[in-house]
PDB file of C-alpha atoms in Angstrom:
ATOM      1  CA  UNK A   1     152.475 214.984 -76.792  1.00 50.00           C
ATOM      2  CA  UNK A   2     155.839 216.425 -75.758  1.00 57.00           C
ATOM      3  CA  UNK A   3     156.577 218.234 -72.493  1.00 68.00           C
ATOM      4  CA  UNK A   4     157.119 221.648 -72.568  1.00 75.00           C
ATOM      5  CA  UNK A   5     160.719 222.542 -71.403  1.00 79.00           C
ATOM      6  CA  UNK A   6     163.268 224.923 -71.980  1.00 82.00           C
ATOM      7  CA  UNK A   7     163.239 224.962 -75.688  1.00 85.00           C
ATOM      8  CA  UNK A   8     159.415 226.108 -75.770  1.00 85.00           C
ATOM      9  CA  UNK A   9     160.664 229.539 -74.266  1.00 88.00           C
ATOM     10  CA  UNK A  10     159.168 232.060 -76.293  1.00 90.00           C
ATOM     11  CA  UNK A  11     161.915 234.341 -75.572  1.00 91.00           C
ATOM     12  CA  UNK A  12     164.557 232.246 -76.661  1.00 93.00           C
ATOM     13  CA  UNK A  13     166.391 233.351 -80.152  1.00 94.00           C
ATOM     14  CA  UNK A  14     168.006 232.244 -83.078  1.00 95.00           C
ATOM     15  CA  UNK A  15     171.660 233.816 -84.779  1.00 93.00           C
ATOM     16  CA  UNK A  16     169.747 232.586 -87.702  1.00 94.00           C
ATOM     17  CA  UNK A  17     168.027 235.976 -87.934  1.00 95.00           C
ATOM     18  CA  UNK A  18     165.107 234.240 -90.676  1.00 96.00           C
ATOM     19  CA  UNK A  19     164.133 232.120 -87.715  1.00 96.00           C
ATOM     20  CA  UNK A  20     163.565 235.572 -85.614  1.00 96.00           C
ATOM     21  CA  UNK A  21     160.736 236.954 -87.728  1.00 95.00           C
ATOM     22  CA  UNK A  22     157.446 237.012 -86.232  1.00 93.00           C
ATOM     23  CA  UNK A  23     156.047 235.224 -89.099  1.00 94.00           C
ATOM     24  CA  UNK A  24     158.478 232.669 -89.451  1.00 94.00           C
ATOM     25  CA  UNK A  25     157.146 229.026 -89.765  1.00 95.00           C
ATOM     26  CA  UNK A  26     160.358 227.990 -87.773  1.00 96.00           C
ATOM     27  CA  UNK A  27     161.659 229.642 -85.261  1.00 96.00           C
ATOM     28  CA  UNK A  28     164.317 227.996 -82.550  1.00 96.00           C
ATOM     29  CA  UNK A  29     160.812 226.823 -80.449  1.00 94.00           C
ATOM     30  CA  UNK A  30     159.846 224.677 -83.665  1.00 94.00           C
ATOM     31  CA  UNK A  31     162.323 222.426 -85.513  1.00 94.00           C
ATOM     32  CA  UNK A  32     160.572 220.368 -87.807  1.00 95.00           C
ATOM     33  CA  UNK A  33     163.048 217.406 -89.365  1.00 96.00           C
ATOM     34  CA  UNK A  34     162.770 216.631 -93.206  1.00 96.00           C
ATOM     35  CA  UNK A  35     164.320 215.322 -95.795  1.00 96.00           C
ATOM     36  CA  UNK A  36     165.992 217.601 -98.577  1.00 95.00           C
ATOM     37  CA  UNK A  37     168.782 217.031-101.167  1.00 91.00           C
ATOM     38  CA  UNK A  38     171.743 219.293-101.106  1.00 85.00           C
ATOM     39  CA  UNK A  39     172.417 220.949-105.006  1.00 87.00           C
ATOM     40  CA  UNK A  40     173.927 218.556-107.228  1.00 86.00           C
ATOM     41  CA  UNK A  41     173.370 215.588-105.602  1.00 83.00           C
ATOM     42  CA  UNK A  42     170.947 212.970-105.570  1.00 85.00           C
ATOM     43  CA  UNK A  43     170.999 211.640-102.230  1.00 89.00           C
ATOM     44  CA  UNK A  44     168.459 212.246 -99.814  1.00 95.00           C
ATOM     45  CA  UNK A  45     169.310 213.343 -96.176  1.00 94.00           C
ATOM     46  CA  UNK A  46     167.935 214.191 -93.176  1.00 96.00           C
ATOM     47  CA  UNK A  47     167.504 217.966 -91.750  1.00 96.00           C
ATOM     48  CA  UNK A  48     166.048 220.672 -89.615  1.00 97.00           C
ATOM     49  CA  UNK A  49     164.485 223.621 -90.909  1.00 97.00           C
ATOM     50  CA  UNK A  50     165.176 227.136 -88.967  1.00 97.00           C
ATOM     51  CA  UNK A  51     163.897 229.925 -90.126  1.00 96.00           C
ATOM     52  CA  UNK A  52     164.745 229.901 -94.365  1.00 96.00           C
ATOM     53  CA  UNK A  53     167.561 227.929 -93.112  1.00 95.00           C
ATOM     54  CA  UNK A  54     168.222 224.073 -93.272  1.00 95.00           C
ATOM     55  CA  UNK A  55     170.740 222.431 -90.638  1.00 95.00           C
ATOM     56  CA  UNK A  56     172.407 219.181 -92.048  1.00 95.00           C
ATOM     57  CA  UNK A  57     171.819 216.760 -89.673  1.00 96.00           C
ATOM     58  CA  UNK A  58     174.979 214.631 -91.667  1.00 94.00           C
ATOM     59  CA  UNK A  59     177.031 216.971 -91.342  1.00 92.00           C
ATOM     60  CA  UNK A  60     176.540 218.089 -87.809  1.00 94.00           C
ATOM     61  CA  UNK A  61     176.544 214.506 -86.979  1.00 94.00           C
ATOM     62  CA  UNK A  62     180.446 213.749 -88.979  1.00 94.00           C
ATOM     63  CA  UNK A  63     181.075 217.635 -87.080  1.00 92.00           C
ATOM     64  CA  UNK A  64     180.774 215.317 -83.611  1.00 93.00           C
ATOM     65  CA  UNK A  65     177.942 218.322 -82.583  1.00 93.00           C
ATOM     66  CA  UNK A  66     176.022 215.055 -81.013  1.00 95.00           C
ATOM     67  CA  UNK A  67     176.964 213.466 -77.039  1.00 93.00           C
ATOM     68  CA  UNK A  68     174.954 211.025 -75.322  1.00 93.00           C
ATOM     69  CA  UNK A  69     171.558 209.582 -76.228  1.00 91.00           C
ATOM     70  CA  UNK A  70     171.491 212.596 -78.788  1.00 95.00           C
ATOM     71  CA  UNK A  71     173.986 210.816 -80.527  1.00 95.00           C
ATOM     72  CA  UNK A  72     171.633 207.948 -81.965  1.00 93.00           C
ATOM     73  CA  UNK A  73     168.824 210.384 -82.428  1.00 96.00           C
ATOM     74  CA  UNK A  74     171.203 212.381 -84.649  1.00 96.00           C
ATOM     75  CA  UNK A  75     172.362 209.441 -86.280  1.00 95.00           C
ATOM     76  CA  UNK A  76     168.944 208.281 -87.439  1.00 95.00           C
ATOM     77  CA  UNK A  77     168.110 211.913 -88.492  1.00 96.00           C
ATOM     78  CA  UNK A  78     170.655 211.611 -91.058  1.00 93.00           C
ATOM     79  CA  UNK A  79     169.518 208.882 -93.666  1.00 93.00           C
ATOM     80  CA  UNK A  80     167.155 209.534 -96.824  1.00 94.00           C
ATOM     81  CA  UNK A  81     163.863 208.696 -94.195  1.00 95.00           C
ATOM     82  CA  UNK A  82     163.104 209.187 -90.988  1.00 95.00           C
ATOM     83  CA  UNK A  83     161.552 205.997 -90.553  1.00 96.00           C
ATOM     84  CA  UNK A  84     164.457 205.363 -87.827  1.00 95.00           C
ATOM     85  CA  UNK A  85     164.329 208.958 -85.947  1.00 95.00           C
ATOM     86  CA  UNK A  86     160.439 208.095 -85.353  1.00 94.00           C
ATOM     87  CA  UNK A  87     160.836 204.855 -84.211  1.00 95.00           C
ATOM     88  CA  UNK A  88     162.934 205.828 -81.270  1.00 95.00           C
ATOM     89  CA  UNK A  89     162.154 206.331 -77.624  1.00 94.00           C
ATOM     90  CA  UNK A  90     160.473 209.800 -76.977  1.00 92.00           C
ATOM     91  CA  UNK A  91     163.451 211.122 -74.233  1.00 92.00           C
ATOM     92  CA  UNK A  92     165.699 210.296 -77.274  1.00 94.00           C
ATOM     93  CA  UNK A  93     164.464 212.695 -79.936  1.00 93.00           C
ATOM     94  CA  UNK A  94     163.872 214.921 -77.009  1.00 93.00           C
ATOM     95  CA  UNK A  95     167.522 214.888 -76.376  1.00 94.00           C
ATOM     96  CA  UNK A  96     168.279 215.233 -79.844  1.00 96.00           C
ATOM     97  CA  UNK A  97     165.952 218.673 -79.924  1.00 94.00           C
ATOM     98  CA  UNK A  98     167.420 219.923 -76.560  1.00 93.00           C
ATOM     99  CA  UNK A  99     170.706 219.699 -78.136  1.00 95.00           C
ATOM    100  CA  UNK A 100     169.774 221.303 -81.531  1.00 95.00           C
ATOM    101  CA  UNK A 101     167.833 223.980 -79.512  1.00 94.00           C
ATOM    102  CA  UNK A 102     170.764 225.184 -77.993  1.00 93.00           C
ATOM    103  CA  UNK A 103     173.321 224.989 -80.960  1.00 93.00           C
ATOM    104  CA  UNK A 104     170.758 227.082 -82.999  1.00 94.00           C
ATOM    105  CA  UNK A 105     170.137 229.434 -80.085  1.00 92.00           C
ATOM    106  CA  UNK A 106     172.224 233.005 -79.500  1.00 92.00           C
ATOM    107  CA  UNK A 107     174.582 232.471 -77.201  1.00 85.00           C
ATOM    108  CA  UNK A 108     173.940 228.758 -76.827  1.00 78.00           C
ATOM    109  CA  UNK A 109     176.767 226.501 -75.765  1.00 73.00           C
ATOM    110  CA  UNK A 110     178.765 225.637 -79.155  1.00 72.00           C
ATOM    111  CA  UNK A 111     176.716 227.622 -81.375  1.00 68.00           C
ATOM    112  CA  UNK A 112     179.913 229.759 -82.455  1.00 68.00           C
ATOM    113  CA  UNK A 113     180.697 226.124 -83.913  1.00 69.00           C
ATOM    114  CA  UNK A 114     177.851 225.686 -86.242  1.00 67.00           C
ATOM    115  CA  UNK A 115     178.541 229.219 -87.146  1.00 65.00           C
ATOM    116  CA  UNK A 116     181.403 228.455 -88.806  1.00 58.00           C
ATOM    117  CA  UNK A 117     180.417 225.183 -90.991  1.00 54.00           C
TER     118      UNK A 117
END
C-alpha cells in the first residue's frame, strides 16, 4: 500500500477542470496509468487519466517534464505496457506520481508548461 503524502490532499486541484467534479473517477488525488492509442495511429502508449483528460506520458517524457528517479519511472510509463513501470521500486513510481501531481495541479510548479502542449 502507498503512503499517504502530499498528493492525497483532498483539497488539492486540477486546471483540468473535468478532474474537479465531485464525481469524477480521476481527480489530481488519483492518477491511474493506462495504455491508449492516440487517433490515427496504431501504436500503443502509456498515459494518465485526469479527469476526461489523458496526459501523454511520451510526450511529457520527449517535453523533458521528468528529473531524477522520476525520470525512469516516466520512461517506462511510456511504452505499449506497463510491464516495466510495475516492475520498478515503489519510491520510484512514487516519484513519478509526486511529479505528475504537481504538473497537473493549479498553481503547481511547471504546470503553465503542460498547459501549453
Amino acid at each position: 500500500m502507498s503512503e499517504l503524502n502530499e498528493t492525497h490532499d483532498p483539497s488539492r486541484r486540477s486546471w483540468i477542470e473535468s478532474a474537479n467534479h465531485p464525481a469524477s473517477d480521476f481527480p489530481v488525488q488519483n492518477l491511474p496509468f493506462g495504455i491508449f492509442r492516440r487517433a490515427g495511429s496504431t501504436l500503443p502508449r502509456g498515459g494518465v487519466a485526469i479527469g476526461d483528460q489523458i496526459l501523454d506520458m511520451l510526450a511529457a517524457h520527449e517535453a523533458g517534464l521528468f528529473a531524477g528517479p522520476a525520470v525512469a519511472a516516466a520512461s517506462a510509463a511510456c511504452a505499449a505496457t506497463l510491464n516495466g513501470l510495475m516492475s520498478l521500486p515503489r519510491s520510484v513510481v512514487s516519484a513519478l506520481r509526486s511529479r505528475l501531481s504537481d504538473l497537473l495541479r493549479v498553481d503547481g510548479p511547471d504546470s503553465q508548461i503542460v498547459r501549453r502542449r
